[in-house]
JSON list of C-alpha atoms in Angstrom, two decimals:
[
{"chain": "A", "resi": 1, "resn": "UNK", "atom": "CA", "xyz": [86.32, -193.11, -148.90]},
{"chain": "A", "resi": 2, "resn": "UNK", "atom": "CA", "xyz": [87.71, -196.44, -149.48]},
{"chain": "A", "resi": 3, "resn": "UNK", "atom": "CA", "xyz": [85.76, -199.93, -148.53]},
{"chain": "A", "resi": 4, "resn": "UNK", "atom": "CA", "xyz": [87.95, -200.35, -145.64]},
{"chain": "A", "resi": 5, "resn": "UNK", "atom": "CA", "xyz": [86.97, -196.75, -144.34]},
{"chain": "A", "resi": 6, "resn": "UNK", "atom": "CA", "xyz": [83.55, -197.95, -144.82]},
{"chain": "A", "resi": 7, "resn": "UNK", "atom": "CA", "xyz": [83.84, -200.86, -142.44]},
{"chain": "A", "resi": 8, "resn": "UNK", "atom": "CA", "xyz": [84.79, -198.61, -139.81]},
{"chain": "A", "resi": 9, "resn": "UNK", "atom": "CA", "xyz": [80.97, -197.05, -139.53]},
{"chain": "A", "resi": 10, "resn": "UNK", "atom": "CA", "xyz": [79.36, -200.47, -139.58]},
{"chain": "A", "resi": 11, "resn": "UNK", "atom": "CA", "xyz": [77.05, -201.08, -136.76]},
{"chain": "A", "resi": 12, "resn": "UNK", "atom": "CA", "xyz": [74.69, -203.71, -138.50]},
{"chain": "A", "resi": 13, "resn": "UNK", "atom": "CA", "xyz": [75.98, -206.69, -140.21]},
{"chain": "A", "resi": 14, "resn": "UNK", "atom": "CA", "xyz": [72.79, -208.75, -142.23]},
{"chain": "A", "resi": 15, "resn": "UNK", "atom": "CA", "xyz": [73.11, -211.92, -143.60]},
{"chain": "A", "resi": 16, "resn": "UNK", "atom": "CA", "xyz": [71.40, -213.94, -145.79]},
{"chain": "A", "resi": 17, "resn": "UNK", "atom": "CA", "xyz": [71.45, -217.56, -145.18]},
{"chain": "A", "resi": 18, "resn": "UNK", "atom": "CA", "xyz": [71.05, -220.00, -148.17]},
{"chain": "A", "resi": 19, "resn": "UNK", "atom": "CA", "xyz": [74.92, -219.80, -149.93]},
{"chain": "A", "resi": 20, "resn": "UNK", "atom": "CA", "xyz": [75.73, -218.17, -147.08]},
{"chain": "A", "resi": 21, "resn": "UNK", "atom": "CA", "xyz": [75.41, -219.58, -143.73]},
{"chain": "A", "resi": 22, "resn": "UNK", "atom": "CA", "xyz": [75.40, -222.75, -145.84]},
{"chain": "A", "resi": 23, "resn": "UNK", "atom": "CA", "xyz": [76.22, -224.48, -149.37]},
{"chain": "A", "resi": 24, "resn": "UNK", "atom": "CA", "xyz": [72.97, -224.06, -150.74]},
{"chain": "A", "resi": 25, "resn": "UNK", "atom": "CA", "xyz": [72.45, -227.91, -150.33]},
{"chain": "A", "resi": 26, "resn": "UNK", "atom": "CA", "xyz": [69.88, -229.60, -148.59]},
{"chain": "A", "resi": 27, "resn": "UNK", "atom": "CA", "xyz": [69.77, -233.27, -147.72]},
{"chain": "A", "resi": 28, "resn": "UNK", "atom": "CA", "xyz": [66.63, -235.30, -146.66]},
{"chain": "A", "resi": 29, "resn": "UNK", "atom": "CA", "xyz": [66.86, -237.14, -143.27]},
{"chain": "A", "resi": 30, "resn": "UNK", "atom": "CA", "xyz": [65.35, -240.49, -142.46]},
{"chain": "A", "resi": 31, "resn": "UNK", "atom": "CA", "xyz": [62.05, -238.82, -141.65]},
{"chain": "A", "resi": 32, "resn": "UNK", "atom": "CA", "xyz": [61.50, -236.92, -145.04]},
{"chain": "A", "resi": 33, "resn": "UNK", "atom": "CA", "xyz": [62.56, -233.67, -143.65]},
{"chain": "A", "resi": 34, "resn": "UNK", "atom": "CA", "xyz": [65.08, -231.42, -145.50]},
{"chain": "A", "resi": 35, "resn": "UNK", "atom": "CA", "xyz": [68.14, -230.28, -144.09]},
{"chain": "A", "resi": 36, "resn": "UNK", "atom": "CA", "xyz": [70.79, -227.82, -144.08]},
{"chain": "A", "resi": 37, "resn": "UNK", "atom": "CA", "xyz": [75.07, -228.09, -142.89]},
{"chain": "A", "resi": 38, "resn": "UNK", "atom": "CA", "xyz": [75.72, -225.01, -140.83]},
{"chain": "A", "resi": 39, "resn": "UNK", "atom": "CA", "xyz": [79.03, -224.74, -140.03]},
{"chain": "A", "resi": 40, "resn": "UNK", "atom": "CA", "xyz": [80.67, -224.64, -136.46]},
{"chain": "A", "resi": 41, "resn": "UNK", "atom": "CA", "xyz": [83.30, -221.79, -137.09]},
{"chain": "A", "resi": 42, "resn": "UNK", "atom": "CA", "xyz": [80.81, -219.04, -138.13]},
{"chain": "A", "resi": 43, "resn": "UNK", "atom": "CA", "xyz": [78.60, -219.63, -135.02]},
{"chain": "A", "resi": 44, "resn": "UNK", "atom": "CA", "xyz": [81.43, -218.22, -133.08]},
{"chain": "A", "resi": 45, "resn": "UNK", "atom": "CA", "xyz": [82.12, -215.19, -135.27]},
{"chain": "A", "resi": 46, "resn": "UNK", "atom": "CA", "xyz": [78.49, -214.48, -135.11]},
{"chain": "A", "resi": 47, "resn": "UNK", "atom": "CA", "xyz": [79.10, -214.78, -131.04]},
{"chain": "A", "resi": 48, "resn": "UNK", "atom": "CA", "xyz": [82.14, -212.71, -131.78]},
{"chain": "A", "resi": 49, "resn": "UNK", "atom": "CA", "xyz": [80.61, -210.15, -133.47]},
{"chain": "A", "resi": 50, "resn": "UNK", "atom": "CA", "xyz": [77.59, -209.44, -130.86]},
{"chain": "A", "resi": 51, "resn": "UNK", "atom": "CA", "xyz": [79.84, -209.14, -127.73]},
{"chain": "A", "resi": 52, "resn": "UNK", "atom": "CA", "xyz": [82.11, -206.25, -129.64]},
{"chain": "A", "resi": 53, "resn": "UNK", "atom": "CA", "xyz": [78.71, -204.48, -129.62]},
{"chain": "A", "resi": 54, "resn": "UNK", "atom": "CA", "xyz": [77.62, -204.94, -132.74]},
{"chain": "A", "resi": 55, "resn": "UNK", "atom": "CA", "xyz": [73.69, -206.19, -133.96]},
{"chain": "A", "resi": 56, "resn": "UNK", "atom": "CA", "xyz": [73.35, -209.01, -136.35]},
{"chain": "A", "resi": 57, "resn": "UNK", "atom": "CA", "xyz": [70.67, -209.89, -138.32]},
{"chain": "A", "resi": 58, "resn": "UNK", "atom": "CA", "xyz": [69.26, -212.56, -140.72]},
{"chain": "A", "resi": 59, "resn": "UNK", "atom": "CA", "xyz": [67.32, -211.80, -143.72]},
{"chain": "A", "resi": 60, "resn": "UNK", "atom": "CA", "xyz": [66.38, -215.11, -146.11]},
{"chain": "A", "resi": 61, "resn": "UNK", "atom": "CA", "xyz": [63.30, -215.38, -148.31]},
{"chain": "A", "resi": 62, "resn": "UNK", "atom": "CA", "xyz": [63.05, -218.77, -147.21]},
{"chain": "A", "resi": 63, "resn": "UNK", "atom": "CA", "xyz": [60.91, -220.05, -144.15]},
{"chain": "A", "resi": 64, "resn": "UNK", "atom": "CA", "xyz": [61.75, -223.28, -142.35]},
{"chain": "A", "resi": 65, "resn": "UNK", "atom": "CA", "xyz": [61.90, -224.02, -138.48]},
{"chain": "A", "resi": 66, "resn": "UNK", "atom": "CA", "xyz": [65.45, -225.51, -138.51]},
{"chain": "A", "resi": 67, "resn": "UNK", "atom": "CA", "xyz": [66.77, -222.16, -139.70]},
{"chain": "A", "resi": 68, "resn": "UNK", "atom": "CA", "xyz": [65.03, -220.33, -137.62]},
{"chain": "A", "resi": 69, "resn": "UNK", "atom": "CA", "xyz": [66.09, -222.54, -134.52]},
{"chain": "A", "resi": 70, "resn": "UNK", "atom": "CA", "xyz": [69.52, -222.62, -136.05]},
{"chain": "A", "resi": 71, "resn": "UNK", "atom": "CA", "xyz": [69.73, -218.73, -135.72]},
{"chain": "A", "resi": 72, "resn": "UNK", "atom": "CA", "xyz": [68.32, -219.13, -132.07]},
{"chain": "A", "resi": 73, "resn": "UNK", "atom": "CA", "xyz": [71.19, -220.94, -131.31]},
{"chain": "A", "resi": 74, "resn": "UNK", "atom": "CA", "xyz": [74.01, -218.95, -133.08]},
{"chain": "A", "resi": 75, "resn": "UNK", "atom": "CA", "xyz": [72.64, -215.51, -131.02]},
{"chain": "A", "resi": 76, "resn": "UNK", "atom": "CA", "xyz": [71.39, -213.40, -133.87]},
{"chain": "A", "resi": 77, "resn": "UNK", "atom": "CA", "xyz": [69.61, -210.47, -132.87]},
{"chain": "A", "resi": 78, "resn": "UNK", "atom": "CA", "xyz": [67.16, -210.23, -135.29]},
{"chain": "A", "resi": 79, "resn": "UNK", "atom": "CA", "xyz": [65.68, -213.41, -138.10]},
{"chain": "A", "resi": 80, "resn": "UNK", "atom": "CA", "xyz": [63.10, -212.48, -140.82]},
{"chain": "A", "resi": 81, "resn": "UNK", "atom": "CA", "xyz": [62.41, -215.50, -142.83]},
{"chain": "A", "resi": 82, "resn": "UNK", "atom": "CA", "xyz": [60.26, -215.26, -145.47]},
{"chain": "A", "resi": 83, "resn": "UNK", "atom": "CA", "xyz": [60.87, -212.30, -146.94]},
{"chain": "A", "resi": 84, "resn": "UNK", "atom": "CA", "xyz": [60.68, -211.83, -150.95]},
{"chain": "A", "resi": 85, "resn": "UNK", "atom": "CA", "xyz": [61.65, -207.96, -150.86]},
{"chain": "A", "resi": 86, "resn": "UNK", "atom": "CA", "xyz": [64.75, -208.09, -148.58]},
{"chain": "A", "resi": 87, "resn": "UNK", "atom": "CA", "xyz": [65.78, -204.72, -149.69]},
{"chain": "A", "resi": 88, "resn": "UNK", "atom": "CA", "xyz": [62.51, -203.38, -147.92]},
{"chain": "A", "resi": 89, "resn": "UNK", "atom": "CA", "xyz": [63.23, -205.62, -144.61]},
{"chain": "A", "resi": 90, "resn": "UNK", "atom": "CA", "xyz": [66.44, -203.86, -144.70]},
{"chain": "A", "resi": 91, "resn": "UNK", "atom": "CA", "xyz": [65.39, -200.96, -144.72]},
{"chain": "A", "resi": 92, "resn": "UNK", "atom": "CA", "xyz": [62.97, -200.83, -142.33]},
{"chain": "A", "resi": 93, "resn": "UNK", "atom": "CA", "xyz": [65.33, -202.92, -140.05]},
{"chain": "A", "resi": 94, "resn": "UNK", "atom": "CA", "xyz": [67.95, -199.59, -140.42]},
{"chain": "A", "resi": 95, "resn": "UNK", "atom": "CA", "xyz": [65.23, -196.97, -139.25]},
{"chain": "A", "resi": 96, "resn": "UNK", "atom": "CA", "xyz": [63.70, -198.87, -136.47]},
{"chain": "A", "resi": 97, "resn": "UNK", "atom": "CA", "xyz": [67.59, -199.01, -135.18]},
{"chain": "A", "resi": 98, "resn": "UNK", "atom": "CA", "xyz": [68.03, -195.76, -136.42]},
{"chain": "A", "resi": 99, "resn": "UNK", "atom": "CA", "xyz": [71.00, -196.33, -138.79]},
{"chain": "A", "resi": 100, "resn": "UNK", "atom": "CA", "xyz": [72.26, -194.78, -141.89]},
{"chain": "A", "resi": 101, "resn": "UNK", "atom": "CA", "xyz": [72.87, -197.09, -144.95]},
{"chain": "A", "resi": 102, "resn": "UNK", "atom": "CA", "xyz": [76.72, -196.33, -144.12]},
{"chain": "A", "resi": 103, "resn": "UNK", "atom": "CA", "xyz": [76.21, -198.45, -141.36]},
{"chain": "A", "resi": 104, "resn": "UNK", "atom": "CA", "xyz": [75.49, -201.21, -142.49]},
{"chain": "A", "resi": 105, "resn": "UNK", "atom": "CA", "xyz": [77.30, -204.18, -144.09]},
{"chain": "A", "resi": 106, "resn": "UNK", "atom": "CA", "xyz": [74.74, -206.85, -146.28]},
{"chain": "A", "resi": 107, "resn": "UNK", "atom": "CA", "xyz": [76.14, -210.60, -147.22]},
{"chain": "A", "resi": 108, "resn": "UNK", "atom": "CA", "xyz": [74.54, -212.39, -149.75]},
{"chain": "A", "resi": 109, "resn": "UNK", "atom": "CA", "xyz": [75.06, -214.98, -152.57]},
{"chain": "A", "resi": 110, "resn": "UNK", "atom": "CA", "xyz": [71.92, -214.23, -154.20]},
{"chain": "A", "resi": 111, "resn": "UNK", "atom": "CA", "xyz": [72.71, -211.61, -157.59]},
{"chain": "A", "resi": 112, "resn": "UNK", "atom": "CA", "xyz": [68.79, -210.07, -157.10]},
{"chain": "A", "resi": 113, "resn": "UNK", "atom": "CA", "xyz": [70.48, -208.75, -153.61]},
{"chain": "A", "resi": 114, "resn": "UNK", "atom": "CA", "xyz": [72.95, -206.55, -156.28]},
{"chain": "A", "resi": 115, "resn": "UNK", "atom": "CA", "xyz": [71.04, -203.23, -155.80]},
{"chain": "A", "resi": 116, "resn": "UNK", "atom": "CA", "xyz": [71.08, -204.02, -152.71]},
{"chain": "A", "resi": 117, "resn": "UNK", "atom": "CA", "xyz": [74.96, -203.99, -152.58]},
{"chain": "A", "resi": 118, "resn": "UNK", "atom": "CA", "xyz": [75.08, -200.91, -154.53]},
{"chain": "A", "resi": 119, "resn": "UNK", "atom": "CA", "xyz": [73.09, -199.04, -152.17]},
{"chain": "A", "resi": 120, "resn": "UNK", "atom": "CA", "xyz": [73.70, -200.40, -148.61]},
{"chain": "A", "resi": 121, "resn": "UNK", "atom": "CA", "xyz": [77.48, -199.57, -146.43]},
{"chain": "A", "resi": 122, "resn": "UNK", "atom": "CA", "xyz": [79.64, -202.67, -147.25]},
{"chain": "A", "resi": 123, "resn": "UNK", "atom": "CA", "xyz": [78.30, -205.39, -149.66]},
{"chain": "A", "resi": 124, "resn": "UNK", "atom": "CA", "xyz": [79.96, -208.90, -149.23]},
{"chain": "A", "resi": 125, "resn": "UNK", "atom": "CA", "xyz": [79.41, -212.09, -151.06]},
{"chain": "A", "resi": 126, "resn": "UNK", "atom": "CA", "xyz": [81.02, -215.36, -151.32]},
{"chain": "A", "resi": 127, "resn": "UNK", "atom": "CA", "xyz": [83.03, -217.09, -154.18]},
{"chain": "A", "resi": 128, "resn": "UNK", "atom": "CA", "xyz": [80.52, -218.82, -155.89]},
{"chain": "A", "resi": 129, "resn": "UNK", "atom": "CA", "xyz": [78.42, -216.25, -156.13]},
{"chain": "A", "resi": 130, "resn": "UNK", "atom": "CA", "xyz": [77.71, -214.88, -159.91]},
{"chain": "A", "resi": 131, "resn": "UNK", "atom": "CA", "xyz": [79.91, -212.53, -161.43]},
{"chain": "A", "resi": 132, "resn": "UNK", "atom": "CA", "xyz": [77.66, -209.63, -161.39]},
{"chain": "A", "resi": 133, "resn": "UNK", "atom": "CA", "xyz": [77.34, -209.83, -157.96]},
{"chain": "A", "resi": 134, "resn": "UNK", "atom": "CA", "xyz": [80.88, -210.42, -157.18]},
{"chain": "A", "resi": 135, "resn": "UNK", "atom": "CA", "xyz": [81.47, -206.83, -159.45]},
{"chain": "A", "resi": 136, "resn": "UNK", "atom": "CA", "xyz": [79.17, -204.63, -157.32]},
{"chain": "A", "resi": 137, "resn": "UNK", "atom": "CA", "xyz": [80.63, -206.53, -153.97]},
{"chain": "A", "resi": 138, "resn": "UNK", "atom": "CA", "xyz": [82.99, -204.59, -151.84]},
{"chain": "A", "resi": 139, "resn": "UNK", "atom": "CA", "xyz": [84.40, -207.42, -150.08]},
{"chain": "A", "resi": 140, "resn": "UNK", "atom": "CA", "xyz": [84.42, -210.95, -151.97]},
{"chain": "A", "resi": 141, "resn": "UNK", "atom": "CA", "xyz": [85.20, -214.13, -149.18]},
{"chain": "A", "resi": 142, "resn": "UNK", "atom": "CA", "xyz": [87.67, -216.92, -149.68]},
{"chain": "A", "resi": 143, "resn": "UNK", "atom": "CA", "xyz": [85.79, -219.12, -147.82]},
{"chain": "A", "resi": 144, "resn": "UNK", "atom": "CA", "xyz": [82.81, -220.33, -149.43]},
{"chain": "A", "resi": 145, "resn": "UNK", "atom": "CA", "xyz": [78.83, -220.69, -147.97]},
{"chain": "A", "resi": 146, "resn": "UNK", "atom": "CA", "xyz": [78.75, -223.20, -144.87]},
{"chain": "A", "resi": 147, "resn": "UNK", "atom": "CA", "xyz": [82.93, -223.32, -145.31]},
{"chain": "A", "resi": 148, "resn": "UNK", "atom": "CA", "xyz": [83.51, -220.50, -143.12]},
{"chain": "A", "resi": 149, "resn": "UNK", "atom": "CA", "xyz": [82.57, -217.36, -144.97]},
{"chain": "A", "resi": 150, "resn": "UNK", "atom": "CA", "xyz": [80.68, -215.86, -142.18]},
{"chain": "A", "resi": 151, "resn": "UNK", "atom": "CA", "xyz": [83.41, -216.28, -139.78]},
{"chain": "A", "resi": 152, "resn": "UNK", "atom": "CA", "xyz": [86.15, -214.70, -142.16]},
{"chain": "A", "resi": 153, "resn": "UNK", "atom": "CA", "xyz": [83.81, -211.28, -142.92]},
{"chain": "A", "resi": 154, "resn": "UNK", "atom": "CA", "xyz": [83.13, -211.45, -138.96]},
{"chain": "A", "resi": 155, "resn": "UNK", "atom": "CA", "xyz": [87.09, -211.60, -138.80]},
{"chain": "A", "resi": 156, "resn": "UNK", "atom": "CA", "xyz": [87.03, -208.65, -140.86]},
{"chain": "A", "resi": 157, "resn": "UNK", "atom": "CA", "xyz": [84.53, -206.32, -139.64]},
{"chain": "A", "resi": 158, "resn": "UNK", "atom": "CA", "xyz": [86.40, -206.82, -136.24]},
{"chain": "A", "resi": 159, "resn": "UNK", "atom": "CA", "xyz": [89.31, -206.90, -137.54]},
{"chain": "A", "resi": 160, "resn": "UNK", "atom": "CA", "xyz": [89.02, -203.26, -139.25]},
{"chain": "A", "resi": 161, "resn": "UNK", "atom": "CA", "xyz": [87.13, -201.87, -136.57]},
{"chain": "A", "resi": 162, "resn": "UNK", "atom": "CA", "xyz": [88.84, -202.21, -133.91]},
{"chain": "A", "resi": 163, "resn": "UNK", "atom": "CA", "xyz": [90.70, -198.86, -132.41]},
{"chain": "A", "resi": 164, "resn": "UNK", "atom": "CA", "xyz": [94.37, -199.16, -133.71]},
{"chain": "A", "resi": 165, "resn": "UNK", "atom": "CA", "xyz": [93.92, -202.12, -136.33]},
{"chain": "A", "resi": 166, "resn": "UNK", "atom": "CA", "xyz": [95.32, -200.17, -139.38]},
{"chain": "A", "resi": 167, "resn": "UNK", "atom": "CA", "xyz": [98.11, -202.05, -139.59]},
{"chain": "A", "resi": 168, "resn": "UNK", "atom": "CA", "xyz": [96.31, -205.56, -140.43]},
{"chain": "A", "resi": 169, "resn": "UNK", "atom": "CA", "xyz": [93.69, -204.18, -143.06]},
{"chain": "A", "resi": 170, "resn": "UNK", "atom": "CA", "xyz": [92.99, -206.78, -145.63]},
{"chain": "A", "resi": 171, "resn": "UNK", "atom": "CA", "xyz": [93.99, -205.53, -148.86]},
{"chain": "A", "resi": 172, "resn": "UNK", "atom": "CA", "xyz": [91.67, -207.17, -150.99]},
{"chain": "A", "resi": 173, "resn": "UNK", "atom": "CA", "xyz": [88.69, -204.61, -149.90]},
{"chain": "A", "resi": 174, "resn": "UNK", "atom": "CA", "xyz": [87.62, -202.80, -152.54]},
{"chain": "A", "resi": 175, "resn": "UNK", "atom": "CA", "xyz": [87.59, -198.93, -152.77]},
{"chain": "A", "resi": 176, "resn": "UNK", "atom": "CA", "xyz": [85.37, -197.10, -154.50]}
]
């Protein structure tokens, strides 16, 4: 089965946030609080993504209020902050929705997320991720974190989902 085949059983798409969702930079505002650049464009693929039907999650080991009010805003079904063993949040997340692994796709920058990749549906990460992660990857973006990556693998997943869309499959998905 190739990686594009793949995308064609996904019915959860997870997503980490820091190098993601963002640049992995934070800035400190006038009142000492630290601050993250989301970016416009993948608010509306997350938005895209949830009214073809499918659920969307965040999983980030970080904890902060402005995330989690960030992720209010952009619509995702599910946020877990805090959690150090995201693989096991995963997991979990897939049988309470009872979901194969197949069905899932998993983006992350983060190269301790690799087994992950290796054993979840469709593993994506982003440019500037390490090159071990970018190996075990099915799907690396052009875009970079808080540049538009979520919005181009939402592009993808819909675009490679949807009834008929053979003809526009992005040929840099890897096969198996």
């Amino acid at each position: 089965m190739s990686g594009t085949d793949r995308l064609n059983q996904v019915k959860l798409v997870v997503f980490d946030v820091d190098g993601v969702f963002t640049d992995g930079r934070k800035w400190q505002d006038v009142n000492g609080a630290w601050r993250r650049y989301f970016s416009v464009r993948d608010t509306m693929g997350i938005r895209a993504l949830r009214k073809a039907g499918y659920r969307v999650a965040v999983v980030t080991s970080g904890a902060s209020d402005e995330v989690r009010a960030h992720m209010a805003f952009v619509g995702v079904d599910e946020f877990n902050d805090g959690c150090f063993d995201k693989a096991l949040t995963v997991t979990e997340m897939m049988a309470r929705l009872g979901l194969e692994t197949s069905e899932t796709a998993y983006v992350s920058e983060d190269l301790c997320d690799a087994g992950l990749f290796e054993a979840i549906g469709f593993g994506v990460t982003v440019p500037t991720a390490r090159l071990e992660l970018q190996r075990v990857a099915r799907f690396v973006t052009s875009r970079s974190g808080g540049d538009g990556a979520v919005l181009e693998i939402c592009n993808l997943i819909l675009q490679h989902t949807q009834k008929g869309a053979t003809q526009n499959r992005d040929p840099r998905v890897a096969s198996l």
